[in-house]
mmCIF file with all atom_site columns, C-alpha atoms in Angstrom:
data_model
loop_
_atom_site.group_PDB
_atom_site.id
_atom_site.type_symbol
_atom_site.label_atom_id
_atom_site.label_alt_id
_atom_site.label_comp_id
_atom_site.label_asym_id
_atom_site.label_entity_id
_atom_site.label_seq_id
_atom_site.pdbx_PDB_ins_code
_atom_site.Cartn_x
_atom_site.Cartn_y
_atom_site.Cartn_z
_atom_site.occupancy
_atom_site.B_iso_or_equiv
_atom_site.pdbx_formal_charge
_atom_site.auth_seq_id
_atom_site.auth_comp_id
_atom_site.auth_asym_id
_atom_site.auth_atom_id
_atom_site.pdbx_PDB_model_num
ATOM 1   C CA . MET A 1 1   ? -11.519 97.305  -34.074 1.00 0.00 ? 1   MET A CA 1
ATOM 2   C CA . GLU A 1 2   ? -7.744  97.561  -33.952 1.00 0.00 ? 2   GLU A CA 1
ATOM 3   C CA . LEU A 1 3   ? -6.428  98.248  -30.452 1.00 0.00 ? 3   LEU A CA 1
ATOM 4   C CA . THR A 1 4   ? -3.368  97.050  -28.593 1.00 0.00 ? 4   THR A CA 1
ATOM 5   C CA . GLU A 1 5   ? -3.600  95.809  -25.003 1.00 0.00 ? 5   GLU A CA 1
ATOM 6   C CA . ASP A 1 6   ? -2.175  99.110  -23.758 1.00 0.00 ? 6   ASP A CA 1
ATOM 7   C CA . GLU A 1 7   ? -4.587  101.161 -25.876 1.00 0.00 ? 7   GLU A CA 1
ATOM 8   C CA . LEU A 1 8   ? -7.535  99.128  -24.608 1.00 0.00 ? 8   LEU A CA 1
ATOM 9   C CA . ILE A 1 9   ? -6.470  99.548  -20.967 1.00 0.00 ? 9   ILE A CA 1
ATOM 10  C CA . LYS A 1 10  ? -6.077  103.292 -21.532 1.00 0.00 ? 10  LYS A CA 1
ATOM 11  C CA . PHE A 1 11  ? -9.527  103.462 -23.192 1.00 0.00 ? 11  PHE A CA 1
ATOM 12  C CA . ILE A 1 12  ? -11.137 101.553 -20.294 1.00 0.00 ? 12  ILE A CA 1
ATOM 13  C CA . SER A 1 13  ? -9.374  103.728 -17.698 1.00 0.00 ? 13  SER A CA 1
ATOM 14  C CA . GLU A 1 14  ? -10.153 107.071 -19.343 1.00 0.00 ? 14  GLU A CA 1
ATOM 15  C CA . ASN A 1 15  ? -11.884 109.536 -16.998 1.00 0.00 ? 15  ASN A CA 1
ATOM 16  C CA . ARG A 1 16  ? -12.160 106.927 -14.243 1.00 0.00 ? 16  ARG A CA 1
ATOM 17  C CA . ASP A 1 17  ? -10.379 106.610 -10.910 1.00 0.00 ? 17  ASP A CA 1
ATOM 18  C CA . VAL A 1 18  ? -8.877  103.138 -11.408 1.00 0.00 ? 18  VAL A CA 1
ATOM 19  C CA . ILE A 1 19  ? -5.873  100.984 -10.754 1.00 0.00 ? 19  ILE A CA 1
ATOM 20  C CA . VAL A 1 20  ? -4.555  98.285  -13.078 1.00 0.00 ? 20  VAL A CA 1
ATOM 21  C CA . ASP A 1 21  ? -2.787  95.214  -11.792 1.00 0.00 ? 21  ASP A CA 1
ATOM 22  C CA . GLU A 1 22  ? -2.017  91.617  -12.712 1.00 0.00 ? 22  GLU A CA 1
ATOM 23  C CA . PRO A 1 23  ? -3.495  89.619  -9.817  1.00 0.00 ? 23  PRO A CA 1
ATOM 24  C CA . PHE A 1 24  ? -3.521  86.217  -11.497 1.00 0.00 ? 24  PHE A CA 1
ATOM 25  C CA . ASN A 1 25  ? -0.062  86.234  -13.020 1.00 0.00 ? 25  ASN A CA 1
ATOM 26  C CA . GLY A 1 26  ? 2.293   85.664  -10.092 1.00 0.00 ? 26  GLY A CA 1
ATOM 27  C CA . PHE A 1 27  ? 1.348   82.124  -9.133  1.00 0.00 ? 27  PHE A CA 1
ATOM 28  C CA . THR A 1 28  ? 0.354   80.442  -12.365 1.00 0.00 ? 28  THR A CA 1
ATOM 29  C CA . ARG A 1 29  ? 2.085   78.723  -15.226 1.00 0.00 ? 29  ARG A CA 1
ATOM 30  C CA . ASN A 1 30  ? -0.413  80.271  -17.574 1.00 0.00 ? 30  ASN A CA 1
ATOM 31  C CA . LYS A 1 31  ? 1.260   82.044  -20.472 1.00 0.00 ? 31  LYS A CA 1
ATOM 32  C CA . MET A 1 32  ? -1.620  84.500  -20.676 1.00 0.00 ? 32  MET A CA 1
ATOM 33  C CA . ILE A 1 33  ? -1.197  87.834  -18.901 1.00 0.00 ? 33  ILE A CA 1
ATOM 34  C CA . PHE A 1 34  ? -4.374  89.203  -17.314 1.00 0.00 ? 34  PHE A CA 1
ATOM 35  C CA . HIS A 1 35  ? -4.686  92.947  -16.651 1.00 0.00 ? 35  HIS A CA 1
ATOM 36  C CA . ALA A 1 36  ? -7.382  93.667  -14.070 1.00 0.00 ? 36  ALA A CA 1
ATOM 37  C CA . VAL A 1 37  ? -8.865  97.164  -14.211 1.00 0.00 ? 37  VAL A CA 1
ATOM 38  C CA . ARG A 1 38  ? -10.309 97.983  -10.789 1.00 0.00 ? 38  ARG A CA 1
ATOM 39  C CA . HIS A 1 39  ? -12.124 100.731 -8.976  1.00 0.00 ? 39  HIS A CA 1
ATOM 40  C CA . LYS A 1 40  ? -9.438  102.532 -6.992  1.00 0.00 ? 40  LYS A CA 1
ATOM 41  C CA . ASP A 1 41  ? -11.553 102.830 -3.841  1.00 0.00 ? 41  ASP A CA 1
ATOM 42  C CA . SER A 1 42  ? -13.158 99.387  -3.591  1.00 0.00 ? 42  SER A CA 1
ATOM 43  C CA . LYS A 1 43  ? -10.585 97.409  -5.626  1.00 0.00 ? 43  LYS A CA 1
ATOM 44  C CA . LYS A 1 44  ? -13.449 95.653  -7.440  1.00 0.00 ? 44  LYS A CA 1
ATOM 45  C CA . ILE A 1 45  ? -12.583 94.436  -10.923 1.00 0.00 ? 45  ILE A CA 1
ATOM 46  C CA . PHE A 1 46  ? -14.798 95.785  -13.685 1.00 0.00 ? 46  PHE A CA 1
ATOM 47  C CA . ALA A 1 47  ? -12.657 94.766  -16.676 1.00 0.00 ? 47  ALA A CA 1
ATOM 48  C CA . LEU A 1 48  ? -10.164 91.996  -17.327 1.00 0.00 ? 48  LEU A CA 1
ATOM 49  C CA . VAL A 1 49  ? -7.975  92.464  -20.409 1.00 0.00 ? 49  VAL A CA 1
ATOM 50  C CA . TYR A 1 50  ? -6.002  89.620  -21.988 1.00 0.00 ? 50  TYR A CA 1
ATOM 51  C CA . VAL A 1 51  ? -4.747  88.115  -25.234 1.00 0.00 ? 51  VAL A CA 1
ATOM 52  C CA . LYS A 1 52  ? -5.663  84.559  -26.135 1.00 0.00 ? 52  LYS A CA 1
ATOM 53  C CA . ASP A 1 53  ? -4.694  82.873  -29.398 1.00 0.00 ? 53  ASP A CA 1
ATOM 54  C CA . ASP A 1 54  ? -3.387  86.225  -30.699 1.00 0.00 ? 54  ASP A CA 1
ATOM 55  C CA . LYS A 1 55  ? -6.791  87.875  -30.149 1.00 0.00 ? 55  LYS A CA 1
ATOM 56  C CA . LEU A 1 56  ? -7.515  90.675  -27.664 1.00 0.00 ? 56  LEU A CA 1
ATOM 57  C CA . PHE A 1 57  ? -10.409 90.187  -25.249 1.00 0.00 ? 57  PHE A CA 1
ATOM 58  C CA . VAL A 1 58  ? -11.982 92.002  -22.336 1.00 0.00 ? 58  VAL A CA 1
ATOM 59  C CA . ASP A 1 59  ? -14.266 90.455  -19.722 1.00 0.00 ? 59  ASP A CA 1
ATOM 60  C CA . LEU A 1 60  ? -16.926 92.884  -18.462 1.00 0.00 ? 60  LEU A CA 1
ATOM 61  C CA . LYS A 1 61  ? -19.685 92.668  -15.855 1.00 0.00 ? 61  LYS A CA 1
ATOM 62  C CA . ALA A 1 62  ? -23.188 92.691  -17.338 1.00 0.00 ? 62  ALA A CA 1
ATOM 63  C CA . ASP A 1 63  ? -26.781 92.705  -16.217 1.00 0.00 ? 63  ASP A CA 1
ATOM 64  C CA . PRO A 1 64  ? -27.909 89.051  -16.440 1.00 0.00 ? 64  PRO A CA 1
ATOM 65  C CA . SER A 1 65  ? -31.233 90.079  -17.963 1.00 0.00 ? 65  SER A CA 1
ATOM 66  C CA . VAL A 1 66  ? -29.360 91.584  -20.927 1.00 0.00 ? 66  VAL A CA 1
ATOM 67  C CA . ALA A 1 67  ? -26.289 89.345  -21.064 1.00 0.00 ? 67  ALA A CA 1
ATOM 68  C CA . SER A 1 68  ? -27.944 86.240  -22.488 1.00 0.00 ? 68  SER A CA 1
ATOM 69  C CA . ASP A 1 69  ? -29.616 88.243  -25.259 1.00 0.00 ? 69  ASP A CA 1
ATOM 70  C CA . LEU A 1 70  ? -26.307 89.868  -26.219 1.00 0.00 ? 70  LEU A CA 1
ATOM 71  C CA . ILE A 1 71  ? -24.521 86.511  -26.245 1.00 0.00 ? 71  ILE A CA 1
ATOM 72  C CA . GLU A 1 72  ? -27.162 85.035  -28.547 1.00 0.00 ? 72  GLU A CA 1
ATOM 73  C CA . ALA A 1 73  ? -27.478 88.030  -30.884 1.00 0.00 ? 73  ALA A CA 1
ATOM 74  C CA . VAL A 1 74  ? -23.949 89.415  -31.177 1.00 0.00 ? 74  VAL A CA 1
ATOM 75  C CA . PRO A 1 75  ? -21.187 87.122  -32.496 1.00 0.00 ? 75  PRO A CA 1
ATOM 76  C CA . TYR A 1 76  ? -18.310 89.015  -30.840 1.00 0.00 ? 76  TYR A CA 1
ATOM 77  C CA . ILE A 1 77  ? -19.901 88.941  -27.384 1.00 0.00 ? 77  ILE A CA 1
ATOM 78  C CA . LEU A 1 78  ? -19.321 85.606  -25.698 1.00 0.00 ? 78  LEU A CA 1
ATOM 79  C CA . GLN A 1 79  ? -20.274 84.026  -22.415 1.00 0.00 ? 79  GLN A CA 1
ATOM 80  C CA . GLY A 1 80  ? -17.878 85.118  -19.675 1.00 0.00 ? 80  GLY A CA 1
ATOM 81  C CA . GLN A 1 81  ? -14.634 83.185  -19.880 1.00 0.00 ? 81  GLN A CA 1
ATOM 82  C CA . HIS A 1 82  ? -13.045 83.809  -16.473 1.00 0.00 ? 82  HIS A CA 1
ATOM 83  C CA . PHE A 1 83  ? -15.745 84.883  -14.052 1.00 0.00 ? 83  PHE A CA 1
ATOM 84  C CA . ASP A 1 84  ? -19.359 83.952  -13.344 1.00 0.00 ? 84  ASP A CA 1
ATOM 85  C CA . LYS A 1 85  ? -20.846 83.107  -16.736 1.00 0.00 ? 85  LYS A CA 1
ATOM 86  C CA . ILE A 1 86  ? -24.218 84.642  -15.822 1.00 0.00 ? 86  ILE A CA 1
ATOM 87  C CA . HIS A 1 87  ? -22.927 88.070  -14.783 1.00 0.00 ? 87  HIS A CA 1
ATOM 88  C CA . TRP A 1 88  ? -19.899 88.492  -17.072 1.00 0.00 ? 88  TRP A CA 1
ATOM 89  C CA . LEU A 1 89  ? -19.387 88.812  -20.834 1.00 0.00 ? 89  LEU A CA 1
ATOM 90  C CA . THR A 1 90  ? -16.281 88.362  -22.926 1.00 0.00 ? 90  THR A CA 1
ATOM 91  C CA . VAL A 1 91  ? -15.864 90.791  -25.819 1.00 0.00 ? 91  VAL A CA 1
ATOM 92  C CA . ASP A 1 92  ? -13.661 90.026  -28.826 1.00 0.00 ? 92  ASP A CA 1
ATOM 93  C CA . ILE A 1 93  ? -12.088 93.451  -29.390 1.00 0.00 ? 93  ILE A CA 1
ATOM 94  C CA . GLN A 1 94  ? -10.993 92.786  -32.956 1.00 0.00 ? 94  GLN A CA 1
ATOM 95  C CA . GLU A 1 95  ? -14.576 92.001  -33.945 1.00 0.00 ? 95  GLU A CA 1
ATOM 96  C CA . ILE A 1 96  ? -16.511 94.711  -32.103 1.00 0.00 ? 96  ILE A CA 1
ATOM 97  C CA . GLU A 1 97  ? -17.928 97.245  -34.512 1.00 0.00 ? 97  GLU A CA 1
ATOM 98  C CA . SER A 1 98  ? -17.527 100.589 -32.755 1.00 0.00 ? 98  SER A CA 1
ATOM 99  C CA . LYS A 1 99  ? -15.774 102.342 -29.892 1.00 0.00 ? 99  LYS A CA 1
ATOM 100 C CA . THR A 1 100 ? -19.154 103.712 -28.811 1.00 0.00 ? 100 THR A CA 1
ATOM 101 C CA . GLU A 1 101 ? -20.539 100.220 -28.346 1.00 0.00 ? 101 GLU A CA 1
ATOM 102 C CA . LEU A 1 102 ? -17.433 99.188  -26.426 1.00 0.00 ? 102 LEU A CA 1
ATOM 103 C CA . ALA A 1 103 ? -17.601 102.340 -24.295 1.00 0.00 ? 103 ALA A CA 1
ATOM 104 C CA . ASN A 1 104 ? -21.238 101.557 -23.407 1.00 0.00 ? 104 ASN A CA 1
ATOM 105 C CA . LEU A 1 105 ? -20.368 98.001  -22.328 1.00 0.00 ? 105 LEU A CA 1
ATOM 106 C CA . ILE A 1 106 ? -17.435 99.287  -20.253 1.00 0.00 ? 106 ILE A CA 1
ATOM 107 C CA . GLU A 1 107 ? -19.558 101.970 -18.584 1.00 0.00 ? 107 GLU A CA 1
ATOM 108 C CA . LYS A 1 108 ? -22.256 99.435  -17.690 1.00 0.00 ? 108 LYS A CA 1
ATOM 109 C CA . SER A 1 109 ? -19.621 97.162  -16.122 1.00 0.00 ? 109 SER A CA 1
ATOM 110 C CA . TYR A 1 110 ? -18.128 100.104 -14.253 1.00 0.00 ? 110 TYR A CA 1
ATOM 111 C CA . GLN A 1 111 ? -21.535 101.109 -12.848 1.00 0.00 ? 111 GLN A CA 1
ATOM 112 C CA . LEU A 1 112 ? -22.507 97.534  -11.920 1.00 0.00 ? 112 LEU A CA 1
ATOM 113 C CA . THR A 1 113 ? -19.345 97.101  -9.873  1.00 0.00 ? 113 THR A CA 1
ATOM 114 C CA . LYS A 1 114 ? -19.286 100.557 -8.323  1.00 0.00 ? 114 LYS A CA 1
ATOM 115 C CA . LYS A 1 115 ? -19.300 100.714 -4.539  1.00 0.00 ? 115 LYS A CA 1
ATOM 116 C CA . LEU A 1 116 ? -22.720 101.678 -3.225  1.00 0.00 ? 116 LEU A CA 1
#
């Protein structure tokens, strides 16, 4: 799927009360820029958008009982790269097959991180 970083952040944020910041970029030498999409009320991150090796990725929270199956079965869903590898997935945006599938993964992450 062809999306820019800005388009992906807009897609993730659509119809949600969120804030977007760059919490990991002020104190690191890392050339990668991380955009954290958070719940506005709790400030919990539910998506982390970044470019690595000219490819766009998003890290999303996932149910551990489903995450391992997705990682094994779907080539563009990888083990979490920047958070807990059991509870987070990394999605290669250029390889994902549909916006509907991406929207479902985003919604699941949003719900899993929602303040109770």
